[in-house]
């Protein structure tokens, strides 16, 4: 079929933006993969919703992959971006690839229904199945409907799992085990436990989803990639609907830090779905490292917390005046401790991704506007204490100790303080293979008891007395006084 013949179908209102209208195509392929070349055989009219485009630099790469595969023409839908970007037009012009603009009101389903009957019977049947799946997604089918339709049309069953092991859609015996395998995998897709696992989208793996298709689909990887793209489309749609909620949450946090009046804050809580008398907690989080595109510790922290706590929770990443991603989480029958345990369980799964670090702090249980500002501050202190521990979850119950003081001291000052006080002891231990540092720690933990310290160390009391005297001589401190004991105690616990 010639492109010129397609352009003459008036009800489609197609527009050739660049290229030769006499070019012919023999089949239709719908894709939103960023690099679809290896799944194309040549001569296709490729239809794309441009979900692969994150910026102008993506267009030349996408077009180059199409040209190398021998694609006949590209049809770009307007539904996602609202227009065909100039960078895509320029890339197609430079490559000599015809580019057709598909207006927003014309779905790929409609276009295919007109084109497919003119193609061969086998092609019509295959495209018909594929078209019904893509059309269902475009028309708003949710993930359970997509999973069911994929099984009915293509005979492919499976499930969608979050990186923290939550089953998003479908059926799976052990979603946590699969999530761990997905995070630890050096490359995707891969086969594990009777499933072929594909990544959903191109975001950071710690906040991502995995598509687990039953059986070995490595020989049909193009099918798995296309199904993953359909799932990614639904996730993008869900995220788009949450942008306003994130903005409202950010405005609420900013208003709390600006000490706005109670009426305004209570109105903000209601806007975020929390009644004035409903108990809630503040979660402050950051996440870093691991594989995938890292959007930054605050933004990634918000994405991870939303996945760990369920996608009904909205985190305002980079809220004005806050140094972490902040989520206002209604408790609804749970305690703060319950919420912390859920976070720890999810973080344990995420630890399967090498190099990933998640730090989260939780405020005490709050209600109404009165505690909002204090809760933001409290959760921030708790998160910083988690950072000094190398990651994990800290609740407000844990921060009102010396740990909070240490967490608020700049790291370089803490290190300098510890080095000046403990440096002579470390040097002595290194030169003499002695045990002064360990003895000091146990002596302080046993409240200065010679006998208990000796029992813990399995040495004679006189040995403990000798070591403590040596510590005092090396440091010029007196361990019989409380101020010097406190200094040593804090130095041993400095990060």
XYZ file of C-alpha atoms in Angstrom:
495
model
C 0.000 0.000 0.000
C 1.325 3.455 -0.895
C 1.461 6.279 1.617
C -0.341 8.474 -0.924
C -3.264 6.010 -0.895
C -3.408 6.234 2.871
C -3.360 10.025 2.773
C -6.367 10.034 0.440
C -8.618 8.446 3.091
C -10.362 11.644 4.112
C -11.844 10.475 7.414
C -8.357 9.796 8.804
C -7.182 13.377 8.195
C -3.550 12.259 8.035
C -0.838 14.762 7.216
C 2.501 13.957 5.605
C 5.070 16.104 7.426
C 8.098 14.937 5.466
C 9.165 12.238 3.004
C 8.124 10.590 -0.262
C 4.343 9.926 -0.542
C 4.974 7.197 -3.121
C 6.746 4.969 -0.586
C 5.034 1.611 0.007
C 4.523 -0.388 3.190
C 3.453 -4.006 3.569
C 2.422 -4.230 7.203
C 1.681 -2.134 10.295
C 3.637 -2.277 13.544
C 2.688 -0.386 16.725
C 5.457 0.295 19.233
C 6.664 2.656 21.932
C 9.973 0.934 22.567
C 12.887 3.401 22.567
C 14.987 1.101 20.339
C 12.593 -1.157 18.382
C 14.898 -1.935 15.450
C 15.648 -5.571 16.254
C 11.920 -6.389 16.334
C 11.258 -5.041 12.843
C 11.716 -6.965 9.611
C 11.461 -4.078 7.132
C 8.729 -2.516 5.026
C 6.502 -1.569 7.966
C 4.422 1.499 8.681
C 5.375 2.009 12.320
C 2.783 3.722 14.523
C 4.002 5.246 17.775
C 2.475 7.262 20.583
C 5.973 8.703 21.335
C 6.086 7.451 24.929
C 9.760 6.699 24.259
C 10.531 10.413 23.892
C 11.892 11.922 27.102
C 13.702 14.769 25.310
C 14.787 16.046 21.860
C 17.863 13.822 21.837
C 15.717 10.677 21.759
C 14.257 11.369 18.295
C 17.451 10.841 16.209
C 18.146 7.543 18.002
C 14.613 6.276 17.466
C 14.562 7.240 13.788
C 18.029 5.754 13.204
C 16.811 2.416 14.571
C 13.808 2.504 12.219
C 15.892 3.406 9.192
C 18.429 0.682 9.919
C 15.591 -1.869 10.150
C 14.247 -0.812 6.746
C 10.992 0.708 7.958
C 8.924 2.251 5.167
C 7.268 5.094 7.113
C 6.522 6.405 10.599
C 3.119 7.479 11.897
C 3.269 9.636 15.034
C 0.190 10.068 17.219
C -0.518 13.355 18.952
C -2.351 11.921 21.965
C 0.644 11.833 24.354
C 2.520 15.067 23.591
C -0.346 16.898 21.881
C 1.768 17.501 18.773
C 4.562 16.026 16.686
C 7.788 17.684 17.939
C 10.081 19.498 15.530
C 13.045 17.304 16.527
C 11.225 14.206 15.266
C 10.376 15.937 11.978
C 14.015 16.992 11.573
C 15.290 13.483 12.337
C 12.929 11.903 9.781
C 13.839 14.507 7.151
C 17.551 13.870 7.668
C 17.027 10.094 7.423
C 14.700 10.289 4.414
C 11.958 8.515 6.388
C 8.360 9.555 5.590
C 6.621 10.930 8.683
C 2.822 10.966 8.960
C 1.018 13.019 11.577
C -1.922 11.120 13.125
C -4.371 13.594 14.707
C -5.457 13.204 18.310
C -9.020 12.234 17.423
C -7.872 9.330 15.209
C -6.846 6.275 17.203
C -4.387 3.680 15.978
C -7.295 1.257 16.234
C -9.296 3.223 13.663
C -6.307 3.567 11.370
C -5.540 -0.164 11.601
C -9.157 -1.161 10.936
C -8.939 0.639 7.632
C -5.456 -0.541 6.652
C -5.407 -4.155 7.877
C -8.193 -5.498 5.588
C -6.023 -4.586 2.602
C -3.168 -6.757 3.835
C -2.722 -10.565 3.734
C -4.866 -12.854 5.890
C -2.061 -13.936 8.276
C -0.952 -10.368 8.802
C -4.548 -9.295 9.423
C -5.028 -11.932 12.108
C -1.798 -11.090 13.960
C -2.350 -7.342 13.726
C -5.949 -7.759 14.816
C -4.887 -9.403 18.074
C -2.207 -6.811 18.680
C -4.553 -3.964 17.744
C -7.181 -5.076 20.249
C -4.633 -5.020 23.071
C -3.200 -1.617 22.141
C -6.688 -0.200 21.613
C -7.797 -1.449 25.031
C -4.858 0.305 26.692
C -5.469 3.488 24.715
C -9.123 3.444 25.751
C -8.261 3.243 29.444
C -8.148 -0.482 30.295
C -6.594 -0.979 33.729
C -3.836 -3.482 34.472
C -6.066 -6.432 35.504
C -8.024 -5.985 32.251
C -4.780 -5.825 30.257
C -3.469 -9.025 31.873
C -6.741 -10.825 31.115
C -6.848 -9.557 27.517
C -3.227 -10.587 26.894
C -4.029 -14.111 28.075
C -7.140 -14.305 25.879
C -5.644 -12.821 22.701
C -2.038 -14.045 22.815
C -2.102 -16.931 25.273
C 0.489 -15.167 27.433
C -0.219 -15.120 31.159
C 1.718 -13.403 33.888
C 1.795 -10.663 36.472
C 3.108 -7.190 37.247
C 5.206 -6.795 40.409
C 6.707 -3.718 42.083
C 10.388 -3.583 43.044
C 9.390 -3.975 46.702
C 7.525 -7.220 45.987
C 3.939 -5.949 45.838
C 1.702 -7.775 43.366
C 0.235 -5.037 41.153
C -1.793 -7.227 38.764
C -2.116 -10.880 37.766
C -1.281 -14.004 39.751
C 2.111 -14.992 41.145
C 3.030 -17.486 43.880
C 5.988 -15.543 45.319
C 6.139 -11.900 44.183
C 8.860 -11.051 46.729
C 11.208 -13.713 45.354
C 10.616 -12.497 41.814
C 11.183 -8.860 42.842
C 14.523 -9.818 44.410
C 15.551 -11.616 41.215
C 14.494 -8.603 39.118
C 16.568 -6.231 41.267
C 19.633 -8.469 41.293
C 19.600 -9.281 37.565
C 22.590 -7.995 35.632
C 20.551 -7.807 32.425
C 16.928 -7.900 31.329
C 14.949 -9.792 30.172
C 15.869 -13.033 31.912
C 14.194 -16.315 32.870
C 13.712 -17.320 36.506
C 11.394 -19.802 38.202
C 9.405 -20.456 35.041
C 8.893 -16.750 34.238
C 10.472 -14.387 31.720
C 10.987 -11.026 33.427
C 10.897 -7.701 31.561
C 11.411 -4.201 32.966
C 8.440 -1.854 32.746
C 9.578 1.560 31.488
C 13.050 3.086 31.732
C 13.033 4.596 35.214
C 15.160 3.685 38.214
C 14.850 -0.011 38.988
C 14.358 0.577 42.738
C 11.082 2.394 42.000
C 10.164 0.309 38.973
C 7.842 -2.506 38.037
C 8.623 -5.885 36.504
C 6.463 -7.796 34.025
C 6.695 -11.549 34.661
C 5.382 -13.604 31.723
C 4.807 -17.316 32.313
C 7.209 -19.554 30.408
C 10.328 -18.819 28.370
C 9.666 -15.876 26.040
C 13.263 -15.058 25.173
C 12.623 -16.269 21.621
C 9.592 -13.956 21.506
C 11.162 -11.068 23.377
C 9.534 -8.544 21.033
C 6.146 -9.635 22.369
C 7.305 -9.215 25.963
C 8.729 -5.775 25.219
C 5.468 -4.674 23.630
C 3.440 -5.936 26.586
C 5.821 -4.153 28.959
C 5.303 -0.971 26.927
C 1.525 -1.347 27.360
C 1.983 -1.728 31.131
C 4.303 1.296 31.111
C 1.594 3.302 29.368
C -0.859 2.495 32.144
C 1.716 3.451 34.786
C 2.398 6.738 33.016
C -1.338 7.393 32.972
C -1.531 6.686 36.704
C 1.434 8.960 37.426
C -0.036 11.744 35.299
C -3.164 11.628 37.443
C -1.075 12.009 40.585
C 0.869 15.105 39.577
C -1.802 17.415 40.958
C -1.877 15.426 44.210
C 1.897 15.733 44.570
C 1.685 19.468 43.945
C -1.032 19.834 46.603
C 1.050 17.844 49.076
C 4.021 20.099 48.350
C 1.902 23.193 48.927
C 0.688 21.769 52.254
C 4.251 21.114 53.464
C 5.393 24.575 52.364
C 2.444 26.176 54.186
C 3.244 24.222 57.352
C 6.881 25.315 57.307
C 5.762 28.902 56.704
C 3.599 28.627 59.851
C 0.334 29.324 58.056
C -2.804 29.503 60.194
C -4.657 26.369 61.316
C -7.670 26.932 59.067
C -5.480 26.986 55.947
C -3.552 23.891 57.035
C -6.702 21.931 57.862
C -8.075 22.852 54.452
C -4.820 21.609 52.917
C -5.100 18.318 54.796
C -8.653 17.823 53.538
C -7.488 18.562 49.994
C -4.933 15.777 50.435
C -7.687 13.396 51.561
C -7.098 13.577 55.330
C -9.864 14.716 57.698
C -9.005 17.251 60.388
C -9.394 14.692 63.207
C -7.856 11.756 61.326
C -4.510 10.470 62.678
C -1.574 10.587 60.280
C 2.207 10.532 60.252
C 4.841 12.334 58.196
C 7.380 10.229 56.281
C 10.595 11.907 55.081
C 12.782 9.862 52.732
C 15.735 9.863 50.371
C 17.042 7.067 48.151
C 20.252 6.821 46.152
C 22.397 4.515 44.078
C 21.696 1.252 42.313
C 21.043 0.617 38.648
C 18.958 2.667 36.237
C 18.526 6.380 35.738
C 18.904 8.064 39.122
C 16.625 11.129 39.279
C 18.282 12.334 42.491
C 17.999 11.298 46.145
C 14.886 13.351 46.934
C 12.860 12.553 43.807
C 13.854 8.901 43.908
C 13.027 8.820 47.616
C 9.500 9.996 46.822
C 9.076 7.353 44.124
C 10.350 4.586 46.397
C 8.139 5.618 49.338
C 5.064 5.690 47.086
C 5.828 2.125 45.992
C 6.691 0.872 49.480
C 3.563 2.271 51.129
C 1.133 1.664 48.301
C 0.361 3.947 45.435
C -2.480 5.680 47.269
C 0.265 7.470 49.228
C 1.552 10.648 47.564
C 5.036 12.007 48.281
C 5.930 15.610 47.543
C 9.487 15.369 46.237
C 11.488 18.521 46.837
C 8.757 20.394 48.710
C 9.750 23.985 49.396
C 11.726 24.243 52.616
C 12.151 20.479 53.029
C 15.337 18.555 52.297
C 13.717 15.168 51.645
C 10.699 13.737 49.842
C 7.757 14.048 52.211
C 4.568 11.992 52.368
C 1.622 12.744 54.647
C 0.323 9.233 55.378
C -3.062 8.558 57.033
C -2.721 5.772 59.607
C -6.265 4.341 59.267
C -6.067 1.660 61.910
C -2.285 1.258 61.767
C 0.289 2.504 64.234
C 3.461 4.374 63.306
C 5.340 1.227 64.299
C 3.234 -0.846 61.853
C 4.078 1.585 59.076
C 7.772 1.473 59.957
C 7.707 -2.344 59.829
C 6.128 -2.238 56.371
C 8.853 0.125 55.191
C 11.575 -2.098 56.632
C 10.139 -5.167 54.900
C 10.089 -3.376 51.555
C 13.587 -1.970 52.053
C 14.824 -5.481 52.775
C 13.630 -6.491 49.299
C 15.208 -3.387 47.729
C 18.539 -4.325 49.297
C 18.787 -6.940 46.516
C 19.687 -4.067 44.167
C 23.443 -3.508 44.656
C 24.390 -0.053 45.886
C 20.873 1.131 46.714
C 20.414 3.081 49.935
C 17.041 4.167 51.345
C 16.696 6.356 54.437
C 13.293 7.126 55.963
C 12.165 8.979 59.066
C 8.677 8.874 60.572
C 7.087 11.424 62.869
C 4.862 10.522 65.793
C 1.122 10.080 65.219
C -0.467 13.483 64.512
C -3.919 14.897 63.892
C -5.112 18.203 62.515
C -2.987 21.231 61.724
C -1.405 21.691 65.151
C 1.296 19.071 64.789
C 1.960 19.379 61.067
C 5.004 21.656 61.171
C 6.515 19.792 64.115
C 5.900 16.494 62.333
C 7.795 17.682 59.250
C 10.737 18.734 61.427
C 10.568 15.539 63.491
C 10.543 13.237 60.456
C 13.462 15.156 58.961
C 15.559 14.637 62.112
C 14.624 10.941 62.089
C 15.685 10.564 58.446
C 19.022 12.249 59.106
C 19.595 9.856 61.997
C 18.862 6.978 59.592
C 21.510 8.405 57.266
C 24.123 8.386 60.034
C 23.328 4.684 60.520
C 23.859 3.973 56.842
C 20.188 3.640 55.915
C 16.948 2.125 57.157
C 13.947 3.469 59.058
C 13.961 5.622 62.196
C 10.812 6.655 64.062
C 10.322 9.672 66.296
C 10.565 7.418 69.371
C 14.240 6.837 68.558
C 15.407 10.378 67.947
C 15.079 11.952 71.374
C 18.467 10.623 72.466
C 22.095 11.575 71.907
C 21.625 10.103 68.406
C 19.600 13.164 67.393
C 22.402 15.464 68.532
C 24.966 13.458 66.586
C 22.745 13.463 63.476
C 22.518 17.261 63.494
C 26.267 17.837 63.829
C 28.061 18.259 60.473
C 29.852 15.061 59.508
C 33.293 16.700 59.256
C 32.994 18.085 62.792
C 31.902 14.684 64.165
C 34.825 12.956 62.480
C 37.282 15.578 63.740
C 35.940 15.271 67.299
C 36.217 11.469 67.273
C 39.665 11.501 65.683
C 41.123 13.974 68.178
C 39.854 12.005 71.173
C 40.253 8.414 69.972
C 43.187 8.832 67.580
C 45.887 8.178 70.232
C 44.075 4.997 71.328
C 43.743 3.680 67.773
C 47.437 4.368 67.124
C 48.404 2.558 70.330
C 46.194 -0.438 69.505
C 47.694 -0.623 66.027
C 51.302 -0.509 67.281
C 50.872 -2.890 70.222
C 48.003 -5.118 69.049
C 46.213 -4.079 72.232
C 42.483 -3.658 72.883
C 42.064 -0.183 74.374
C 39.197 0.973 72.111
C 37.116 -2.149 72.788
C 37.869 -1.971 76.502
C 36.779 1.675 76.604
C 33.480 0.873 74.895
C 32.616 -1.986 77.228
C 33.715 0.011 80.290
C 31.269 2.794 79.348
C 28.473 0.354 78.438
C 28.788 -1.257 81.888
C 28.534 2.159 83.577
C 32.183 2.102 84.679
C 31.984 -1.210 86.549
C 35.454 -2.775 86.744
C 34.053 -6.215 87.521
C 31.379 -6.308 84.777
C 33.820 -4.959 82.211
C 36.362 -7.663 83.160
C 33.683 -10.368 82.834
C 32.677 -9.161 79.370
C 36.320 -9.103 78.253
C 37.190 -12.407 80.005
C 40.197 -10.808 81.700
C 41.257 -10.062 85.286
C 39.980 -6.848 86.927
C 43.550 -5.613 87.260
C 43.918 -5.874 83.474
C 40.920 -3.577 83.077
C 42.388 -1.139 85.603
C 45.694 -1.131 83.727
C 43.996 -0.487 80.362
C 41.821 2.342 81.709
C 44.887 3.989 83.241
C 46.671 3.687 79.892
C 43.661 5.315 78.144
C 43.738 8.208 80.601
C 47.492 8.678 80.153
C 47.236 8.694 76.339
C 44.304 11.108 76.167
C 44.790 13.295 79.232
C 41.203 12.539 80.299
C 39.797 11.235 83.605
C 37.278 8.397 83.243
C 36.093 8.841 86.808
C 34.397 12.101 85.762
C 31.065 12.274 83.966
C 32.017 14.948 81.354
C 34.966 12.899 80.115
C 32.877 9.732 80.040
C 30.236 11.537 77.952
C 32.881 12.782 75.519
C 34.260 9.293 75.026
C 30.743 7.823 74.657
C 29.812 10.295 71.908
C 33.158 9.925 70.157
C 32.688 6.146 69.941
C 29.269 6.664 68.327
C 30.181 9.452 65.926
C 29.546 8.498 62.272
